[in-house]
XYZ file of C-alpha atoms in Angstrom:
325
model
C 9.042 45.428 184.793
C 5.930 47.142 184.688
C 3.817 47.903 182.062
C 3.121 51.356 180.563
C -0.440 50.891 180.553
C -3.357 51.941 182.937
C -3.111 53.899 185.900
C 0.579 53.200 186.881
C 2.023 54.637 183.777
C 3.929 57.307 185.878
C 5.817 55.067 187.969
C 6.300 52.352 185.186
C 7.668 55.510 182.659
C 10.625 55.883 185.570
C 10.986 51.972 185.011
C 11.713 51.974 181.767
C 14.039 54.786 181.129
C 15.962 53.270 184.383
C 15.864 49.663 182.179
C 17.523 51.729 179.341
C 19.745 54.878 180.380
C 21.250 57.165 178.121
C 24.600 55.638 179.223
C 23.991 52.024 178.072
C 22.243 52.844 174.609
C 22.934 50.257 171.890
C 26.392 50.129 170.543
C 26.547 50.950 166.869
C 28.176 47.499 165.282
C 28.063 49.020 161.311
C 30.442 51.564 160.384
C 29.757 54.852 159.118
C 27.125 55.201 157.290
C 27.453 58.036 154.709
C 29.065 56.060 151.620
C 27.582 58.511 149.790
C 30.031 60.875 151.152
C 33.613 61.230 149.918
C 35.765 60.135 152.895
C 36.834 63.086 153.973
C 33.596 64.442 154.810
C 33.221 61.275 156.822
C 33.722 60.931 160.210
C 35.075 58.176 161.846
C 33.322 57.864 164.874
C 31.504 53.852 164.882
C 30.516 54.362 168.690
C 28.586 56.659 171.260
C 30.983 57.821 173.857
C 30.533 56.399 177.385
C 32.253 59.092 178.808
C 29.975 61.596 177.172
C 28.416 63.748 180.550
C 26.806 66.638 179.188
C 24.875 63.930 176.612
C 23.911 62.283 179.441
C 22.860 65.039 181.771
C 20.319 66.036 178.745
C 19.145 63.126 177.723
C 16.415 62.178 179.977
C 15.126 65.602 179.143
C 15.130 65.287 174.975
C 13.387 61.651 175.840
C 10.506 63.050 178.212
C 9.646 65.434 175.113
C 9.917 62.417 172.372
C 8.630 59.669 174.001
C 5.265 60.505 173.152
C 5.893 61.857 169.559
C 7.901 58.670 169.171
C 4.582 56.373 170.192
C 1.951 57.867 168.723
C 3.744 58.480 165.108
C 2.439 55.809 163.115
C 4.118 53.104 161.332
C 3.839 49.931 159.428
C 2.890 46.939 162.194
C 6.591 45.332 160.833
C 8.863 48.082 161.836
C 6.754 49.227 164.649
C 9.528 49.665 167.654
C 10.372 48.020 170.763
C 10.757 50.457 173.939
C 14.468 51.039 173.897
C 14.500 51.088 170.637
C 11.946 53.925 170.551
C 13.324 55.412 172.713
C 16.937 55.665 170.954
C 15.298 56.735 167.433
C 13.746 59.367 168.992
C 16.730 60.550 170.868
C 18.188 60.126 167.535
C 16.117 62.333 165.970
C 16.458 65.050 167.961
C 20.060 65.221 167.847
C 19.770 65.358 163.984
C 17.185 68.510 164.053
C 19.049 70.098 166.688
C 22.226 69.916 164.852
C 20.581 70.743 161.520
C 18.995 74.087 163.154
C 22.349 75.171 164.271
C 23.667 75.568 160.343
C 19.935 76.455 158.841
C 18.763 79.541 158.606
C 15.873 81.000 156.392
C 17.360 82.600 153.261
C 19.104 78.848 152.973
C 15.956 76.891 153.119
C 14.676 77.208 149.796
C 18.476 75.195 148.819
C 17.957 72.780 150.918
C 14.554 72.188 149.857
C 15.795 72.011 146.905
C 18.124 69.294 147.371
C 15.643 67.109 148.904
C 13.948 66.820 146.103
C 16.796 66.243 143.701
C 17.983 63.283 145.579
C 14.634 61.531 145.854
C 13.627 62.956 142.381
C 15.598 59.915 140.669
C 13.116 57.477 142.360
C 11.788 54.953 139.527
C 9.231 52.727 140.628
C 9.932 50.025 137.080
C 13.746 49.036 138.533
C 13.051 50.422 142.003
C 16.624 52.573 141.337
C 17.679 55.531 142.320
C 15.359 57.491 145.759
C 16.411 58.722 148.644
C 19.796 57.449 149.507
C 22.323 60.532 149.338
C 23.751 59.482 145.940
C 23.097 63.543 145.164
C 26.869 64.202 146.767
C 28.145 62.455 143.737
C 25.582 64.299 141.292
C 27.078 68.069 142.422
C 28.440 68.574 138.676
C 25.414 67.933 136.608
C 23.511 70.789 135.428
C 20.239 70.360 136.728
C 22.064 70.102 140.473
C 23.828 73.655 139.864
C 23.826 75.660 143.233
C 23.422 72.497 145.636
C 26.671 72.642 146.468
C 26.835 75.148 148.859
C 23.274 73.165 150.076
C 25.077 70.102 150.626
C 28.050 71.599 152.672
C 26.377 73.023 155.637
C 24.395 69.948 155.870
C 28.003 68.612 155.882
C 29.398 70.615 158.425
C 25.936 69.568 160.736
C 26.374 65.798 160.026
C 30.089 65.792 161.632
C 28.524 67.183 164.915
C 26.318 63.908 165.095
C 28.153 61.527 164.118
C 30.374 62.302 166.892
C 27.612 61.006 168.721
C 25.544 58.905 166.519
C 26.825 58.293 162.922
C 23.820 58.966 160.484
C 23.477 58.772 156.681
C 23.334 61.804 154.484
C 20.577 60.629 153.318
C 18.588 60.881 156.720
C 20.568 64.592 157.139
C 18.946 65.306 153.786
C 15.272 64.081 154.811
C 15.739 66.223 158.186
C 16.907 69.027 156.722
C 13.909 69.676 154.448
C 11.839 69.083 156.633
C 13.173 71.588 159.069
C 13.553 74.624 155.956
C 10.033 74.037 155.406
C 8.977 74.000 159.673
C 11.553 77.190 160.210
C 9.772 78.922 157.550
C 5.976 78.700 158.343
C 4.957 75.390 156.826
C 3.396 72.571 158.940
C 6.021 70.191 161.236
C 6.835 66.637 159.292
C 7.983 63.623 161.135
C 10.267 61.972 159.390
C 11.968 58.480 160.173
C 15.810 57.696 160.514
C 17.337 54.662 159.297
C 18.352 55.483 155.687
C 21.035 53.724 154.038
C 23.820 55.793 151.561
C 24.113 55.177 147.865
C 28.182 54.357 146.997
C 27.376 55.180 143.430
C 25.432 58.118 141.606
C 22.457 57.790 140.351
C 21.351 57.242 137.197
C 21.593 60.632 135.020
C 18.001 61.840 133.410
C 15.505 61.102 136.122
C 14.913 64.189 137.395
C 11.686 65.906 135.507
C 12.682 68.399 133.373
C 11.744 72.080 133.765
C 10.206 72.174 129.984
C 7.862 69.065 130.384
C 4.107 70.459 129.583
C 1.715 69.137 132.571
C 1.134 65.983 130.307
C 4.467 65.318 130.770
C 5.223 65.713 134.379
C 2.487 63.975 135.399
C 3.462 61.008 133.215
C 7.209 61.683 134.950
C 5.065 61.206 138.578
C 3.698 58.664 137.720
C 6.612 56.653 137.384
C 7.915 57.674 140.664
C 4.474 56.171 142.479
C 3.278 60.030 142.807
C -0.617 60.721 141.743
C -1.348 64.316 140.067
C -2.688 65.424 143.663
C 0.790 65.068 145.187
C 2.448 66.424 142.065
C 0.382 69.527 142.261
C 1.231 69.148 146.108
C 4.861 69.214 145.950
C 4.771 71.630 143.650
C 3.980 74.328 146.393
C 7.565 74.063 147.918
C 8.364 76.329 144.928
C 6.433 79.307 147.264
C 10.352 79.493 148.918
C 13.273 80.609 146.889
C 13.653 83.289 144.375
C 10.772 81.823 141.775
C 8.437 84.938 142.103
C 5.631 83.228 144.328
C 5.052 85.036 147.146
C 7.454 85.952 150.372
C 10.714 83.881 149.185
C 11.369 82.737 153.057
C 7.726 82.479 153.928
C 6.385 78.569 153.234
C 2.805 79.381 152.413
C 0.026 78.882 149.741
C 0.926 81.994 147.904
C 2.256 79.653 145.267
C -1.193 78.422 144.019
C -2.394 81.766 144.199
C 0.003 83.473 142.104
C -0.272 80.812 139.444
C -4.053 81.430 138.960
C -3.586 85.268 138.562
C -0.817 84.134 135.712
C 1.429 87.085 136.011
C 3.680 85.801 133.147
C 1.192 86.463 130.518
C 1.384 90.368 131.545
C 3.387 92.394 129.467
C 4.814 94.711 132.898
C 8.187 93.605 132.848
C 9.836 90.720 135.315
C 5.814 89.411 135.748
C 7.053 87.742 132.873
C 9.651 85.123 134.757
C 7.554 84.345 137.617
C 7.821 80.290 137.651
C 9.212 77.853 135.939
C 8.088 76.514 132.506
C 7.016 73.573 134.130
C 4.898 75.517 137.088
C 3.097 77.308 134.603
C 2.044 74.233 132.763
C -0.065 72.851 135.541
C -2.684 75.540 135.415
C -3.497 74.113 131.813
C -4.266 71.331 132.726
C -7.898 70.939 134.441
C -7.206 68.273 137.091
C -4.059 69.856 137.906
C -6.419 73.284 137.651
C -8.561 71.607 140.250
C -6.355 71.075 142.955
C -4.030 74.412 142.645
C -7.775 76.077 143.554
C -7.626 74.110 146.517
C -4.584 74.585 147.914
C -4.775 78.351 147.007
C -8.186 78.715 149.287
C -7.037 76.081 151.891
C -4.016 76.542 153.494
C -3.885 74.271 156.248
C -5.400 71.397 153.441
C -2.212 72.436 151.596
C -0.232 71.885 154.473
C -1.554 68.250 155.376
C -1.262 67.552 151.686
C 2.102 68.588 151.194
C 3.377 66.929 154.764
C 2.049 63.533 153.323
C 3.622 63.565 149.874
C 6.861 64.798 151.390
C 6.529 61.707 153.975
C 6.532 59.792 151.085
C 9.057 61.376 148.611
C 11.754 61.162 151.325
C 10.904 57.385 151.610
C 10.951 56.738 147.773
C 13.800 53.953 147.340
C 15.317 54.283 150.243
C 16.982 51.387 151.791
C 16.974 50.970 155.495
C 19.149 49.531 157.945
C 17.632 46.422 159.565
C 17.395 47.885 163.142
C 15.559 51.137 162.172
């Protein structure tokens, strides 16, 4: 076959998708991988259809688009991708967002924002427990997870569509998902890779960092999750959605930063006075985290890259991967 290097890539890019059509992609030899999941939310699907038409009438299409992304995204040198294999993540992918943007819409964003961060939020460096791994759909009844539920169900509803395709983890739908609320809403586009593996067990209760912890405290909390006090302030901005007081509640911006310098909850007019949480208030005592909220709140697009990276990273924290991904 001929390489897809130099001046023949054109012919040599018909080549290779001809070596590996949509109709001969690799068989899927594990078994559904959402343990996380109760069974009946499971499907049972182990295989992609041969028979599937209308998959394969699109599918040279969604790989055209991706094959590019797929190549230039980089990764570590050992799980760097072969060709087919590149090929099949990023087709993967696709189906995942495409799915996901079928059940998402703005005013649900902030929740599923939300939930992204209280499934990797367990994430302890010391044992390497808890992370990204979907565990959160056994974690629905604890207090801090209040409201997720309704979070977790269209993401549900989304992840039966692909694994009649492709079975995926939760805990990919999860990554996906956030990173799609945040795209759909204004914020900057974050690549994120598929190949998590499902928790069968909950996670360990008490990870998450509390809503009262001074900055002192959360960035001690951080810490232990491998996060400096740049990405805490960083993550901290996905706060700008939902009904917290920053800003435009469906707008993903830096209005977040700016509202906490004008610190509206030490004016006497009223609601001013529950803008934030405890813990988002906190930060603007503290001079390094002071330092970067300034930043972020006269540098958007630095806000954006900053926030892209740490999320990149939060959605990777403990997760286990399958060996082919």
């Amino acid at each position: 076959m001929s390489s897809i290097t130099g001046f023949n890539f054109n012919l040599s890019f018909r080549h290779l998708y001809i070596q590996f059509p949509a109709q001969s992609r690799r068989k899927i030899e594990y078994g559904c991988t959402c343990t996380a999941v109760r069974p009946v939310l499971c499907s049972t699907s182990s295989s992609v259809s041969h028979s599937d038409e209308n998959h394969v009438s699109t599918s040279y299409s969604r790989r055209l688009m991706t094959f590019m992304i797929t190549f230039l995204l980089p990764l570590p040198k050992s799980i760097q991708l072969s060709g087919a294999d590149a090929y099949a993540a990023a087709d993967d992918l696709v189906l995942v967002q495409e799915e996901i943007r079928k059940v998402l819409s703005k005013s649900k964003a902030a929740g599923v924002l939300r939930l992204v961060f209280h499934d990797a939020g367990t994430y302890e460096m010391d044992d390497d427990s808890g992370g990204m791994n979907g565990s959160i759909s056994f974690e629905l009844d604890r207090p801090e997870n209040k409201g997720l539920k309704k979070s977790l169900k269209i993401l549900v509803e989304a992840k039966k569509m692909v694994d009649e395709k492709q079975p995926v983890s939760m805990a990919d739908m999860i990554a996906v998902a956030g990173a799609e609320a945040v795209s759909l809403c204004g914020g900057p586009k974050i690549p994120v890779r598929l190949g998590r593996l499902d928790s069968m067990v909950p996670d360990p209760e008490g990870k998450l960092p509390e809503e009262t912890l001074d900055a002192s405290g959360l960035k001690q909390s951080f810490q232990r999750k491998g996060f400096s006090t740049q990405e805490l302030v960083a993550l901290s901005g996905a706060h700008t959605l939902g009904s917290k007081g920053f800003g435009n509640p469906v707008i993903f911006n830096n209005a977040y930063y700016k509202v906490l310098l004008e610190k509206p909850w030490l004016s006497s007019a009223g609601m001013t006075s529950m803008v934030g949480l405890p813990s988002d208030r906190a930060l603007v005592d503290d001079d390094e985290c002071l330092r970067w909220i300034s930043k972020y709140a006269d540098d958007q697009d630095l806000f954006f890259e900053d926030f892209k990276n740490a999320y990149i990273k939060l959605v990777n924290s403990g997760a286990k991967w399958r060996r082919d991904s």
